[in-house]
């Protein structure tokens, strides 16, 4: 993983946890700390808008999202999102 991505990931984790490592967000409650992570404009790491979602298998869903949105597809393998209601 690129050092820049690792640094951003650690910063996001620190804000989520709170405490001294969270910087300016340290003294905020969890809801206010979360707002520090919402990015209205394009950034290196951009959490999407707040929404709810349910899945019967969170691990499989996370793998699916990584496959579709992050990982480099295998040569010749298309990136195919699931149809609504799948998974």
Short mmCIF file of C-alpha atoms in Angstrom, two decimals:
data_model
loop_
_atom_site.label_atom_id
_atom_site.label_comp_id
_atom_site.label_asym_id
_atom_site.label_seq_id
_atom_site.Cartn_x
_atom_site.Cartn_y
_atom_site.Cartn_z
CA UNK A 1 0.00 0.00 0.00
CA UNK A 2 1.27 3.49 -0.79
CA UNK A 3 2.59 5.40 2.24
CA UNK A 4 0.17 8.26 1.51
CA UNK A 5 -2.82 5.91 1.56
CA UNK A 6 -1.57 4.30 4.77
CA UNK A 7 -1.22 7.73 6.42
CA UNK A 8 -4.76 8.70 5.39
CA UNK A 9 -6.14 5.37 6.60
CA UNK A 10 -4.46 5.86 9.99
CA UNK A 11 -5.86 9.41 10.21
CA UNK A 12 -9.39 8.15 9.49
CA UNK A 13 -9.00 5.39 12.10
CA UNK A 14 -7.78 7.93 14.67
CA UNK A 15 -10.77 10.19 14.09
CA UNK A 16 -13.11 7.18 14.39
CA UNK A 17 -11.51 6.10 17.69
CA UNK A 18 -11.31 9.60 19.15
CA UNK A 19 -8.82 10.47 21.87
CA UNK A 20 -5.59 12.44 21.62
CA UNK A 21 -4.66 10.98 18.20
CA UNK A 22 -7.82 12.44 16.61
CA UNK A 23 -6.35 15.95 16.41
CA UNK A 24 -8.95 18.74 16.32
CA UNK A 25 -11.77 16.17 16.39
CA UNK A 26 -10.48 14.62 19.64
CA UNK A 27 -12.95 16.27 21.98
CA UNK A 28 -16.02 15.64 19.82
CA UNK A 29 -18.63 12.93 20.31
CA UNK A 30 -18.73 10.08 17.77
CA UNK A 31 -21.35 11.78 15.56
CA UNK A 32 -19.35 14.99 15.25
CA UNK A 33 -16.11 13.05 14.67
CA UNK A 34 -17.82 11.16 11.84
CA UNK A 35 -18.70 14.47 10.17
CA UNK A 36 -14.96 15.16 9.93
CA UNK A 37 -14.78 12.18 7.55
CA UNK A 38 -17.53 13.24 5.14
CA UNK A 39 -15.92 14.75 2.06
CA UNK A 40 -18.15 17.00 -0.06
CA UNK A 41 -15.43 17.32 -2.72
CA UNK A 42 -13.03 14.93 -4.38
CA UNK A 43 -10.15 13.81 -2.15
CA UNK A 44 -7.72 10.91 -2.10
CA UNK A 45 -10.05 8.94 0.17
CA UNK A 46 -13.66 10.01 -0.15
CA UNK A 47 -16.28 8.44 2.04
CA UNK A 48 -19.65 8.58 0.34
CA UNK A 49 -22.80 10.21 1.59
CA UNK A 50 -24.33 8.84 4.77
CA UNK A 51 -26.75 5.99 4.12
CA UNK A 52 -27.94 2.81 5.74
CA UNK A 53 -27.52 -0.65 4.37
CA UNK A 54 -28.15 -4.19 5.46
CA UNK A 55 -26.50 -7.43 4.44
CA UNK A 56 -26.74 -10.99 5.67
CA UNK A 57 -23.00 -11.51 5.06
CA UNK A 58 -20.88 -8.40 5.81
CA UNK A 59 -17.58 -10.14 4.98
CA UNK A 60 -18.81 -11.24 1.53
CA UNK A 61 -20.26 -7.78 0.88
CA UNK A 62 -16.96 -6.11 1.80
CA UNK A 63 -15.08 -8.46 -0.54
CA UNK A 64 -17.58 -7.74 -3.32
CA UNK A 65 -17.20 -3.97 -2.87
CA UNK A 66 -13.40 -4.29 -2.87
CA UNK A 67 -13.59 -6.36 -6.07
CA UNK A 68 -15.91 -3.93 -7.84
CA UNK A 69 -14.56 -0.59 -6.61
CA UNK A 70 -10.93 -1.05 -5.58
CA UNK A 71 -9.07 -4.10 -6.80
CA UNK A 72 -7.58 -4.30 -10.26
CA UNK A 73 -9.62 -6.75 -12.33
CA UNK A 74 -7.94 -9.84 -13.68
CA UNK A 75 -7.04 -9.53 -17.33
CA UNK A 76 -10.19 -9.99 -19.39
CA UNK A 77 -12.50 -10.09 -16.37
CA UNK A 78 -15.12 -7.33 -16.47
CA UNK A 79 -16.12 -5.42 -13.37
CA UNK A 80 -19.75 -6.29 -13.00
CA UNK A 81 -21.81 -4.76 -10.21
CA UNK A 82 -24.50 -6.94 -8.71
CA UNK A 83 -28.12 -6.37 -9.60
CA UNK A 84 -30.28 -4.76 -6.90
CA UNK A 85 -31.38 -7.33 -4.36
CA UNK A 86 -28.38 -9.63 -4.87
CA UNK A 87 -26.13 -10.40 -1.92
#
